[in-house]
mmCIF file of C-alpha atoms in Angstrom:
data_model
loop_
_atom_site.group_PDB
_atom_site.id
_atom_site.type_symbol
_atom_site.label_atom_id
_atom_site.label_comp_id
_atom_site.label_asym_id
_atom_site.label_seq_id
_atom_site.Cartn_x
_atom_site.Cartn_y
_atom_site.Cartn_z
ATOM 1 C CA UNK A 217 35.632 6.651 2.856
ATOM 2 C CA UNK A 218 35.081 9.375 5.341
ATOM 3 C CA UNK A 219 33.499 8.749 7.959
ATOM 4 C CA UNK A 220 30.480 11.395 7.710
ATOM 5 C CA UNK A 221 29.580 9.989 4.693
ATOM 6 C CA UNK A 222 29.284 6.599 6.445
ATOM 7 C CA UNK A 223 26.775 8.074 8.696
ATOM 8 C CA UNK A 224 24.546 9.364 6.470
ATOM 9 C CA UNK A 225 24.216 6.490 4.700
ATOM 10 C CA UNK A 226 23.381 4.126 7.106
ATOM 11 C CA UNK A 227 21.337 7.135 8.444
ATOM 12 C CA UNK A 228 19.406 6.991 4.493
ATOM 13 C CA UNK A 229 19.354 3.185 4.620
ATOM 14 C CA UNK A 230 17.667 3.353 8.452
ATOM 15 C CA UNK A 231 15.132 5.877 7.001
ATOM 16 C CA UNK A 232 14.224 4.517 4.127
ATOM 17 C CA UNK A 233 13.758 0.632 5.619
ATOM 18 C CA UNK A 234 11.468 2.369 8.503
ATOM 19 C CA UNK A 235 9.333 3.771 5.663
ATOM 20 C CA UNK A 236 9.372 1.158 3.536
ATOM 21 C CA UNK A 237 8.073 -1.082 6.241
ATOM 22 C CA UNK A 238 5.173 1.423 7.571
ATOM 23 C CA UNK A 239 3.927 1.551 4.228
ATOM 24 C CA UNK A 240 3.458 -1.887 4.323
ATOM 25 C CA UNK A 241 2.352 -2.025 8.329
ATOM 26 C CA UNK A 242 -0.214 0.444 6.694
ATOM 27 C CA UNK A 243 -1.355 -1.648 3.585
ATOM 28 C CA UNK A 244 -2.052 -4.937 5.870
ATOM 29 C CA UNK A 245 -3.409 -3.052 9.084
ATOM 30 C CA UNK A 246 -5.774 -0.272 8.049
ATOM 31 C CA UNK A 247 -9.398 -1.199 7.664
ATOM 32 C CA UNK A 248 -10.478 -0.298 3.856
ATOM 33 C CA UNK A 249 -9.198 -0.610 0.485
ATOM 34 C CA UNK A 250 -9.108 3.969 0.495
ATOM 35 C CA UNK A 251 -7.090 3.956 3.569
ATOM 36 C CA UNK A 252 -4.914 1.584 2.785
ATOM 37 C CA UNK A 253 -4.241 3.590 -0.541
ATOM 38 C CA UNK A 254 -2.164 6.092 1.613
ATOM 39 C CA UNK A 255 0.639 3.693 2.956
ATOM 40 C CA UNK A 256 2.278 2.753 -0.476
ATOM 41 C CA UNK A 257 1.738 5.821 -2.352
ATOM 42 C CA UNK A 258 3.470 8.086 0.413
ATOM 43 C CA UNK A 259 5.416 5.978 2.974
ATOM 44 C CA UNK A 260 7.103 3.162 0.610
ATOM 45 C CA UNK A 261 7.844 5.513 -2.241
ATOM 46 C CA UNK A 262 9.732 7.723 0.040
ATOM 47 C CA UNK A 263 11.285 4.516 1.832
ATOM 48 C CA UNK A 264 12.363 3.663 -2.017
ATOM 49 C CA UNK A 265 13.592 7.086 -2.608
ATOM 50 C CA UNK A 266 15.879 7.277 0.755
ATOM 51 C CA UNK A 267 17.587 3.667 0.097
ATOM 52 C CA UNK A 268 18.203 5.509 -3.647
ATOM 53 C CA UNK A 269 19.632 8.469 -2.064
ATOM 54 C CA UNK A 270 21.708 5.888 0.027
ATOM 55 C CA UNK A 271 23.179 3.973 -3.221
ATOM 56 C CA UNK A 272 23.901 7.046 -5.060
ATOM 57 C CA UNK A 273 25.614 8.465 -2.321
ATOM 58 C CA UNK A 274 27.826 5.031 -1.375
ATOM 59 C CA UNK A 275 28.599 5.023 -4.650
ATOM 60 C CA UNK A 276 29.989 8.137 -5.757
ATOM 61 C CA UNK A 277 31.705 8.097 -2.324
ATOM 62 C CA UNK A 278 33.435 4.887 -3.131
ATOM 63 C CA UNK A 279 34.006 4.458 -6.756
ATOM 64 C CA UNK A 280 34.134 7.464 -9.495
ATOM 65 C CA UNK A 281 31.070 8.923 -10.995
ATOM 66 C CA UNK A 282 27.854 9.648 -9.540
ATOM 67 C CA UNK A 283 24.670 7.431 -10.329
ATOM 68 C CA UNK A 284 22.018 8.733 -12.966
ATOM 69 C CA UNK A 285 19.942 5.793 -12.873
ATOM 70 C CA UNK A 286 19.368 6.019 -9.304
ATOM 71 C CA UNK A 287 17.935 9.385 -9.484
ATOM 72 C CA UNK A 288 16.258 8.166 -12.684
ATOM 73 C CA UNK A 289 14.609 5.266 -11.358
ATOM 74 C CA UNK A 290 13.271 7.653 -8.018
ATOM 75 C CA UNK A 291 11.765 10.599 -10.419
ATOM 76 C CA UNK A 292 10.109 8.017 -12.250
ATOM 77 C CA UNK A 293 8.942 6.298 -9.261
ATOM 78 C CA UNK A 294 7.608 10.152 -8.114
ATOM 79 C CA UNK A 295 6.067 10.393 -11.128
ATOM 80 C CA UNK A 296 3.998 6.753 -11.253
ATOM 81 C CA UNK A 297 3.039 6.537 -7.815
ATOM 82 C CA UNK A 298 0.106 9.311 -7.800
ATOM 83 C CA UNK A 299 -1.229 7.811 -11.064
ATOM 84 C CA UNK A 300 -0.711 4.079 -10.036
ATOM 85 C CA UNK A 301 -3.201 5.122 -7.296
ATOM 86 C CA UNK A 302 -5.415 7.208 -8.805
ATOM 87 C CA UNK A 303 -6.021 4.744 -11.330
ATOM 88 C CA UNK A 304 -6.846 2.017 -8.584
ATOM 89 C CA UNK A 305 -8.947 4.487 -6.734
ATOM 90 C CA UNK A 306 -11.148 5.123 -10.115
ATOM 91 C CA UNK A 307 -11.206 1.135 -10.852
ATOM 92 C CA UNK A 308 -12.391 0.447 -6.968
ATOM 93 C CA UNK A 309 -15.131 3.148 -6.875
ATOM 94 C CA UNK A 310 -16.279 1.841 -10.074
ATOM 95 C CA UNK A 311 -16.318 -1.880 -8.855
ATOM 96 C CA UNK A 312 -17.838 -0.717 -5.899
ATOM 97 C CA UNK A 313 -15.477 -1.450 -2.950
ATOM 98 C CA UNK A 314 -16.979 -1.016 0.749
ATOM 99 C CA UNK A 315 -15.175 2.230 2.364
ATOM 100 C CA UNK A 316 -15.297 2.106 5.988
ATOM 101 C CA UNK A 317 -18.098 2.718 8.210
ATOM 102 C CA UNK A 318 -17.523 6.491 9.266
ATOM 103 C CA UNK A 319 -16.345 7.701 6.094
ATOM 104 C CA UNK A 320 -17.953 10.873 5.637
ATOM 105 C CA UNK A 321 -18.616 11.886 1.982
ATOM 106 C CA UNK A 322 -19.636 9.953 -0.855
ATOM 107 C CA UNK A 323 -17.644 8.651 -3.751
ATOM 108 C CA UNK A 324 -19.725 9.642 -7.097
ATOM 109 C CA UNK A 325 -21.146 7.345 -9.906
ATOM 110 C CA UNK A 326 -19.779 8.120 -13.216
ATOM 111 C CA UNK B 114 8.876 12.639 -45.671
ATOM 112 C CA UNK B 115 10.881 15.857 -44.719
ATOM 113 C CA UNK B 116 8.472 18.239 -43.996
ATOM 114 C CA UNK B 117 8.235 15.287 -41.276
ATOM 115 C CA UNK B 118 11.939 16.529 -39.789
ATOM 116 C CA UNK B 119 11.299 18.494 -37.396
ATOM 117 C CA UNK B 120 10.780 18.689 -33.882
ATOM 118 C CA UNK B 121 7.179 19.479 -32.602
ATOM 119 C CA UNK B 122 7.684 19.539 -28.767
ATOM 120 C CA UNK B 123 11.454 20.514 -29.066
ATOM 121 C CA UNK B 124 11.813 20.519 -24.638
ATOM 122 C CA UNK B 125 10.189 17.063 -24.517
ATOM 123 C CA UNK B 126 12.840 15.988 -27.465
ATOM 124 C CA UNK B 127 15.206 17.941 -25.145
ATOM 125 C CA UNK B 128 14.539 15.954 -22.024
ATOM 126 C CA UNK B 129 14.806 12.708 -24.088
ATOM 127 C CA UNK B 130 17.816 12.900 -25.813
ATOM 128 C CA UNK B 131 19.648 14.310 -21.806
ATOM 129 C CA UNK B 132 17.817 10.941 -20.582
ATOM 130 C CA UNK B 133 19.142 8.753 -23.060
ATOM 131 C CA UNK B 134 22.444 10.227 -22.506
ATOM 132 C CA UNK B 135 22.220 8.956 -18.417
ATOM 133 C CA UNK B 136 20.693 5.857 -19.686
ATOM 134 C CA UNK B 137 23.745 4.116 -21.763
ATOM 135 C CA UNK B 138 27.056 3.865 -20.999
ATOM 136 C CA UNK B 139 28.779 6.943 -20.670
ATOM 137 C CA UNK B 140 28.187 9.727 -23.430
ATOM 138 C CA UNK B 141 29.826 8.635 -27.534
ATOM 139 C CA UNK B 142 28.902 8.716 -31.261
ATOM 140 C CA UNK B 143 26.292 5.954 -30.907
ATOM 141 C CA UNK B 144 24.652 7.236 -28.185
ATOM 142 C CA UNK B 145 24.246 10.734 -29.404
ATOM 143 C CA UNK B 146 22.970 9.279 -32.883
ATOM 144 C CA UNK B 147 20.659 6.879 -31.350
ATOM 145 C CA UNK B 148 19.498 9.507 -28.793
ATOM 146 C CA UNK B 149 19.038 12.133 -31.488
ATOM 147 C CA UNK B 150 17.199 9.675 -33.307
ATOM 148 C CA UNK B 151 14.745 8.757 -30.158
ATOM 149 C CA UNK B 152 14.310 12.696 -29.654
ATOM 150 C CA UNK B 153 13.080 12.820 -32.807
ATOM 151 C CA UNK B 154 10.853 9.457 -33.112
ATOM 152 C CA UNK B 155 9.310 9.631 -29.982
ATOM 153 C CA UNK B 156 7.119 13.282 -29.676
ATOM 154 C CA UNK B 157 5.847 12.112 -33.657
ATOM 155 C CA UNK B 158 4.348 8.874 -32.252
ATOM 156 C CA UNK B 159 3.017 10.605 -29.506
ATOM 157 C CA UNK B 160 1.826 14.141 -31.044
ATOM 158 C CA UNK B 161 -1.920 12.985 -30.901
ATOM 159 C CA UNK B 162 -1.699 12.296 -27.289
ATOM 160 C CA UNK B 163 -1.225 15.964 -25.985
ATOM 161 C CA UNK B 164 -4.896 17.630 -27.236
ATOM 162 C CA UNK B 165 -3.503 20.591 -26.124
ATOM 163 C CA UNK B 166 0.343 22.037 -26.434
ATOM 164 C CA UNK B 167 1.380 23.163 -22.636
ATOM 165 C CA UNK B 168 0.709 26.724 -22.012
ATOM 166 C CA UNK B 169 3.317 27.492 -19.541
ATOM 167 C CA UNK B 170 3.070 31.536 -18.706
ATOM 168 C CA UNK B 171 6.014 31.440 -16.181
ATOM 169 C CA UNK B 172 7.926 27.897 -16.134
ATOM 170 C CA UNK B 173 10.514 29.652 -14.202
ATOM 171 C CA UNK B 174 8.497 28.986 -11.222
ATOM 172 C CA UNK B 175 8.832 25.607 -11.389
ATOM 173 C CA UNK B 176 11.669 24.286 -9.572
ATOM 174 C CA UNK B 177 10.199 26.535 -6.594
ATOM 175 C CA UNK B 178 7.134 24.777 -6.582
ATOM 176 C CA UNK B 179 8.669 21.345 -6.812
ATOM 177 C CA UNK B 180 11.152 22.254 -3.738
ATOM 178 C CA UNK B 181 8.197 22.952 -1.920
ATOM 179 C CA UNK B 182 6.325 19.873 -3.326
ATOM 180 C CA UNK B 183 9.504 17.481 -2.022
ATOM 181 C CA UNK B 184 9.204 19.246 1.475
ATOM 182 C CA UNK B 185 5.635 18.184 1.561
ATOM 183 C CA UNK B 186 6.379 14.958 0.457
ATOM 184 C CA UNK B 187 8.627 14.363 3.370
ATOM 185 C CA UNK B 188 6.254 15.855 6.019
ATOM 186 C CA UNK B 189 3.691 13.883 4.761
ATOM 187 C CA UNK B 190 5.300 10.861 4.855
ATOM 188 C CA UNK B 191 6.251 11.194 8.718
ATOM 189 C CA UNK B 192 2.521 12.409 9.276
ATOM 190 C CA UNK B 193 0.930 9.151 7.639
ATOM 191 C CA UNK B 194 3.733 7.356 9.486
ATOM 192 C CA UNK B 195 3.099 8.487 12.632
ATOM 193 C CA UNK B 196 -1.331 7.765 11.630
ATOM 194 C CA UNK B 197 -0.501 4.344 10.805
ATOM 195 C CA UNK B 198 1.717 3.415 13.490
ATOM 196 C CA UNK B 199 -0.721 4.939 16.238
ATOM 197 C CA UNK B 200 -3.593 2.710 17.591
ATOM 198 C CA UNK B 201 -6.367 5.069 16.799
ATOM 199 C CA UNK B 202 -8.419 4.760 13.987
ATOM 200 C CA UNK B 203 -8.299 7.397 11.310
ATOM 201 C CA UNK B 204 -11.372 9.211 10.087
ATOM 202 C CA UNK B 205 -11.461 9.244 6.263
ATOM 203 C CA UNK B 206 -13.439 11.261 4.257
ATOM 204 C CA UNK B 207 -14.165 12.039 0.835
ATOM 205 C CA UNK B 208 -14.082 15.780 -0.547
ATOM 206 C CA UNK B 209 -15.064 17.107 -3.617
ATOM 207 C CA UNK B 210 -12.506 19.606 -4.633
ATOM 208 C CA UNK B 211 -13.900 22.585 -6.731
ATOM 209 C CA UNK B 212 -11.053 23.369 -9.980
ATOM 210 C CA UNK B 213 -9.580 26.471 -11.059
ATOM 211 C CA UNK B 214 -7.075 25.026 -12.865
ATOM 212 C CA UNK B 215 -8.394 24.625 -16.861
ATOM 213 C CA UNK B 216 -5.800 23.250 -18.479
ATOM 214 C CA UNK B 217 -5.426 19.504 -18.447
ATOM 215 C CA UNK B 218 -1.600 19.214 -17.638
ATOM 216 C CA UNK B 219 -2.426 21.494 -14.822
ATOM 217 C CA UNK B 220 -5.129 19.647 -13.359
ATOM 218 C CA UNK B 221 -3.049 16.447 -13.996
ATOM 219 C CA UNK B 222 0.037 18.061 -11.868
ATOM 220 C CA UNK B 223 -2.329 18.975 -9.053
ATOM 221 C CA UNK B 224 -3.655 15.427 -8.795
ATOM 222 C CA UNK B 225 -0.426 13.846 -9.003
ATOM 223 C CA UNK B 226 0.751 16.403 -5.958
ATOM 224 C CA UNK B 227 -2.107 16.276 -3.749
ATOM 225 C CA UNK B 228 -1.450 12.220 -3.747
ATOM 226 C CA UNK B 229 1.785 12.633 -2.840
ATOM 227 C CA UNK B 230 0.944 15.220 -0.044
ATOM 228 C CA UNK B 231 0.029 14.788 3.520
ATOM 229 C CA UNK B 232 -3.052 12.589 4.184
ATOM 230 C CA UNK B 233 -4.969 12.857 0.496
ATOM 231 C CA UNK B 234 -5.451 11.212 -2.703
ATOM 232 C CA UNK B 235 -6.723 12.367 -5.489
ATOM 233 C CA UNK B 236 -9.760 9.488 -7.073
ATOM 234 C CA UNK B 237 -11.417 11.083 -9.617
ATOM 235 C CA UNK B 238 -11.780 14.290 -11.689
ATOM 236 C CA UNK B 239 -15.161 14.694 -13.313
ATOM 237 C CA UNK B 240 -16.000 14.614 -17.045
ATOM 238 C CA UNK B 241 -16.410 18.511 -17.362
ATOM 239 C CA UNK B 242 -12.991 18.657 -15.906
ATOM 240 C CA UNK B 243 -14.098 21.153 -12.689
ATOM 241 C CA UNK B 244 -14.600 18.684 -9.685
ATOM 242 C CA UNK B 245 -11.762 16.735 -8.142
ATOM 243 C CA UNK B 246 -12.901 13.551 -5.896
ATOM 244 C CA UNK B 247 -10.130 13.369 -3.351
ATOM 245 C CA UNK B 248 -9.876 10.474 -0.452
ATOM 246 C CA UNK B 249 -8.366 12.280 2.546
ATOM 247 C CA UNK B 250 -7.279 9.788 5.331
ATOM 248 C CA UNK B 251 -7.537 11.812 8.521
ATOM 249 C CA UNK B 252 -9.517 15.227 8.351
ATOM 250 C CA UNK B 253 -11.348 17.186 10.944
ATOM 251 C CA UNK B 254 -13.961 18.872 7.987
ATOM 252 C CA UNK B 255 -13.753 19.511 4.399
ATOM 253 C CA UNK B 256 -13.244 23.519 4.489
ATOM 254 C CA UNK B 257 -10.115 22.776 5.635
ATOM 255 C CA UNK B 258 -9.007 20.186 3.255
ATOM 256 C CA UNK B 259 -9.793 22.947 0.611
ATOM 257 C CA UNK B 260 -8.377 25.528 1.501
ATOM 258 C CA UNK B 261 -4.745 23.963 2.317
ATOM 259 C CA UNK B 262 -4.929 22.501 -1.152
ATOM 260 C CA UNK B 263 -5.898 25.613 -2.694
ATOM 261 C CA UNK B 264 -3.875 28.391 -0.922
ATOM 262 C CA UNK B 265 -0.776 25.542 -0.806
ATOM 263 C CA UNK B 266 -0.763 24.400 -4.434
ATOM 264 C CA UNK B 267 -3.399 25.272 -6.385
ATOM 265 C CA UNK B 268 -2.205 29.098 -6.668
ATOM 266 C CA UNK B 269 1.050 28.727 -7.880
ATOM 267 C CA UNK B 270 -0.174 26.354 -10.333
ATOM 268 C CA UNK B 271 -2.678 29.014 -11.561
ATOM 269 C CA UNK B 272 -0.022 31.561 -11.786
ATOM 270 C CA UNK B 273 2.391 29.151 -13.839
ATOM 271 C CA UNK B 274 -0.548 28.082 -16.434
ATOM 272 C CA UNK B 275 -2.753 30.285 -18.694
ATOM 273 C CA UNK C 288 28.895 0.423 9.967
ATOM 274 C CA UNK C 289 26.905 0.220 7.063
ATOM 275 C CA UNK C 290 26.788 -3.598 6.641
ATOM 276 C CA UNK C 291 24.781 -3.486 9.949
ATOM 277 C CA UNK C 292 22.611 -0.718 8.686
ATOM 278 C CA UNK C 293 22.314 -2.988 5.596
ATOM 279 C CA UNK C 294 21.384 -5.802 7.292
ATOM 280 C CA UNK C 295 18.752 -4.110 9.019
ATOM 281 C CA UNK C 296 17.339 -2.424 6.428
ATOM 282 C CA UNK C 297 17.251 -5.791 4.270
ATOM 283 C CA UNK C 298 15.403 -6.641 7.409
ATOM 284 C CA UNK C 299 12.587 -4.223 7.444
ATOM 285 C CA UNK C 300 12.024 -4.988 3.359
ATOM 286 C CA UNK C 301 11.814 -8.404 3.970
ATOM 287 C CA UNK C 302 9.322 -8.007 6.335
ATOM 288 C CA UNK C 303 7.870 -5.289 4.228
ATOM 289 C CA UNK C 304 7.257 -7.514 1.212
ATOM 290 C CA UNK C 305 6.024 -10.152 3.878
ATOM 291 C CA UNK C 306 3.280 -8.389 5.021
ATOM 292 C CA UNK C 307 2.549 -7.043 1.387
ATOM 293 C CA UNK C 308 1.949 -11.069 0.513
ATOM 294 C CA UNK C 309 -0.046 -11.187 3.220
ATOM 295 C CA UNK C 310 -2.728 -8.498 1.878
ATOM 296 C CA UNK C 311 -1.931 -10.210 -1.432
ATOM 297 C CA UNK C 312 -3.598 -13.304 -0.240
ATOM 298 C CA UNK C 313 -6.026 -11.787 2.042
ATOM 299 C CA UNK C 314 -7.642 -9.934 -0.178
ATOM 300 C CA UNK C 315 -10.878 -9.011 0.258
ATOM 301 C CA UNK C 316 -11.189 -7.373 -3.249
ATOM 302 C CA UNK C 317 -9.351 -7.146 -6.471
ATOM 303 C CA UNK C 318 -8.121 -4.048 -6.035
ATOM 304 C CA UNK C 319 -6.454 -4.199 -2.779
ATOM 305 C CA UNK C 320 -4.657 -6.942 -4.057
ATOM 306 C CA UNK C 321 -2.930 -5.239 -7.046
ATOM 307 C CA UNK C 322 -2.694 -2.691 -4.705
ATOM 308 C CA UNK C 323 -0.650 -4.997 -2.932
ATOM 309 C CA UNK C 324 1.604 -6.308 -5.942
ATOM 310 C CA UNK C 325 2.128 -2.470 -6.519
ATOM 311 C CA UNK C 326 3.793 -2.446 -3.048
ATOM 312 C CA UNK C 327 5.368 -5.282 -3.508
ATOM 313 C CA UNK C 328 7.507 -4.647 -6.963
ATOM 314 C CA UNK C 329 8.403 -1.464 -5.218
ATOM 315 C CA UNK C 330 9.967 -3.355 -2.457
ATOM 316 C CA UNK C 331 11.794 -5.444 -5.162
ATOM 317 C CA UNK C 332 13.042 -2.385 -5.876
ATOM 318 C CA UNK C 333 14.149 -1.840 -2.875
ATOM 319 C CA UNK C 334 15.461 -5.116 -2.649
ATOM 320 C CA UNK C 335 17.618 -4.920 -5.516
ATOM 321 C CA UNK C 336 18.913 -2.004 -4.732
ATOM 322 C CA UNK C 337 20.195 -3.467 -1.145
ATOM 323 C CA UNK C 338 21.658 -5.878 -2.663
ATOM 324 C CA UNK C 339 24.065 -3.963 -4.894
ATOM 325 C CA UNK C 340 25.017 -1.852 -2.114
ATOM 326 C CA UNK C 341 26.221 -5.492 -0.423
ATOM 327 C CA UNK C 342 27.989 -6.339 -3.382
ATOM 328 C CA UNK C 343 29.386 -2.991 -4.126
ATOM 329 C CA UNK C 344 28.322 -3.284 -8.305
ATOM 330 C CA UNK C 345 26.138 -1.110 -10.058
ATOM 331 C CA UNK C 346 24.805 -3.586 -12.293
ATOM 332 C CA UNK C 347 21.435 -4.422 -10.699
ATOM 333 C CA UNK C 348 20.694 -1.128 -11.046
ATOM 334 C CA UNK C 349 19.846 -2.011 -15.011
ATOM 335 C CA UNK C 350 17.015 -4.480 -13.835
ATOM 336 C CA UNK C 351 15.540 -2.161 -11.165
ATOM 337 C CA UNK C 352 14.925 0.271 -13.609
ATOM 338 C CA UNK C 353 13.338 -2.335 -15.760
ATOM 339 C CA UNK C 354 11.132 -3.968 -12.514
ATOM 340 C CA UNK C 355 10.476 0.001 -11.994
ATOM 341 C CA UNK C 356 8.309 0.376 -15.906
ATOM 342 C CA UNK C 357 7.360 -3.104 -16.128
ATOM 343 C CA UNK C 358 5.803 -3.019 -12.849
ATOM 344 C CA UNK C 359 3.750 0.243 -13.448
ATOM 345 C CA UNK C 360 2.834 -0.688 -16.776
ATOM 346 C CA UNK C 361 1.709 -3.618 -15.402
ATOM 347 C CA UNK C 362 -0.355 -2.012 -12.602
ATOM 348 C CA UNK C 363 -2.378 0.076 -14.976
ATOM 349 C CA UNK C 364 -3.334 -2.268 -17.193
ATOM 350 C CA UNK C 365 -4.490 -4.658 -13.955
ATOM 351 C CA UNK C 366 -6.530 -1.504 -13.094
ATOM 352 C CA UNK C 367 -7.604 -1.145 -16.339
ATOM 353 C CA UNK C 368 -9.221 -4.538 -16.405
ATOM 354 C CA UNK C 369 -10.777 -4.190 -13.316
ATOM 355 C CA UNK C 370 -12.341 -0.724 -14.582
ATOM 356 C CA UNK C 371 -13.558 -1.527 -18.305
ATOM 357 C CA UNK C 372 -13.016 -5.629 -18.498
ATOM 358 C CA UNK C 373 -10.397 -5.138 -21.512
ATOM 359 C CA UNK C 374 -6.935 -3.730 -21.336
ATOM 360 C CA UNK C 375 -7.082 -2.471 -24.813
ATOM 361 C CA UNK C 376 -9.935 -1.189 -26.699
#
């Protein structure tokens, strides 16, 4: 294996373990449930999509073929994140979950 | 029974058959029978999901719009890194979004990018489909949550759907 | 060269899913803590993934895909419940 290739994996797998771990710095540290919404649906699936990135590219470095369900698994993880949370947010607002203190604007009542 | 043979969404059928292709083991008969099948099965169970067909004017645009979506995604991500990581506490607010966008899919894309984009999620859209609640996580005021979304996203959407 | 990066990075999701237990049995509300299982079959994910980098197969890669829909399914209908009190109607 060359040894470019080397560094930009461990490069990916650096990346994507730093995000991976501020999303979840961010789900245990910030104060409210709305706040806390932005950690996993940004940092981790980006973490998740750099360690992908990392596998594909060890692979088809190493061995023959490049990996489709990799790439598969990250577009769908794209795709579910936004609605994963958006579906929390609507469930919390409708339970009625405390935002923080100095939030400015209101959630509505449907 | 065979009027029933055909294919109503034929790029959704599309996409399904390439992704069954990645999904088993390398590319033979059974695969392309099963696949064809699956392409054909799947958009009949789920016709009376999509109310409305997708009215894309200019789906060209598309791959621009998600190359700038993935470069968001990625400055985002450092942003909220950098927010979480730093002592200070962020100042969260909720804006209500006013829609252009009409069409369902469209408004649907939009949420799905502004929760991927720096510092905002998208909570809510109202019944009468022309509010968006969004959650921002660190904004000075709400004219300027609005107007990044709008100029940033919200146009090129508008210019890809009728 | 990469088996250190490996290690480290096996590292950081360890600690990852760690803390995500930790706001799993913290709490204070329901949602926060499927918000927090959400996270945490991501990181399984990640996990997985790690691990057949380590052992240089591609085989794992089957199950993360499965962890990958089960998990969201399974997120939306937890949200679900917590919105209406049924998953199905």
């Amino acid at each position: 294996m060359s040894e470019i290739a080397e560094y930009i994996i461990a490069a990916l797998l650096l990346v994507g373990g730093f995000f991976t771990l501020v999303g979840a710095i961010g789900l245990a540290r910030l104060p409210d449930f709305f706040t806390r919404l932005h950690g996993p649906t940004k940092a981790t699936t980006v973490g998740v999509g750099a360690i992908m990135l990392a596998s594909v590219l060890h692979f088809s470095v190493n061995h023959d073929g490049i990996g489709i369900s990799e790439i598969l698994i990250t577009v769908f993880l794209f795709m579910t994140a936004p609605v994963s949370a958006n579906i929390l947010a609507k469930a919390a607002m409708h339970i009625g979950v405390k935002s923080m203190d100095d939030t400015r604007g209101k959630p509505w009542e449907q | 029974m065979f009027d029933r043979l055909n294919f109503p969404q034929p790029w959704l059928s599309l996409l399904l058959f390439v992704i069954w292709q990645f999904l088993s083991d390398g590319i033979s008969g059974a695969s392309v029978v099963l696949g064809l099948f699956l392409a054909w099965l799947i958009p009949q169970i789920t016709q009376g999901f999509w109310p409305q067909r997708p009215a894309f004017i200019h789906p060209w645009r598309m791959p621009m719009y998600l190359t700038r979506v993935l470069m968001d995604i990625i400055v985002a991500s450092v942003s909220v890194a950098r927010l979480i990581l730093s002592p200070r506490a962020p100042r969260p607010m909720f804006v209500c979004y006013p829609l252009e966008l009409e069409h369902p899919l469209a408004i649907s894309i939009l949420a799905s990018t502004i929760s991927l984009t720096p510092g905002t999620v998208s909570a809510d859209v109202s019944d009468d489909n022309k509010t968006l609640l969004i959650h921002a996580l660190d904004a000075q005021s709400e004219q300027e949550v609005i107007d990044a979304i709008k100029t940033r996203y919200e146009k090129p959407l508008l210019e890809m759907f009728k | 060269m990469i088996t250190i990066a490996l290690h480290i990075t096996l590292a950081m999701v360890m600690i990852a899913a760690l803390l995500n237990v930790y706001r799993l049995i913290r709490g204070p509300d329901a949602p926060d803590r499927v918000l927090a299982l959400d996270t945490l079959y991501i990181n399984a994910i990640a996990l997985i993934i790690l691990l057949g980098i380590t052992l240089g197969t591609r085989l794992y890669l089957e199950s993360a895909l499965l962890i990958a829909v089960m998990g969201f399914v399974g997120t939306v209908a937890m949200a679900k419940y917590l919105k209406r009190g049924s998953v199905i109607e």
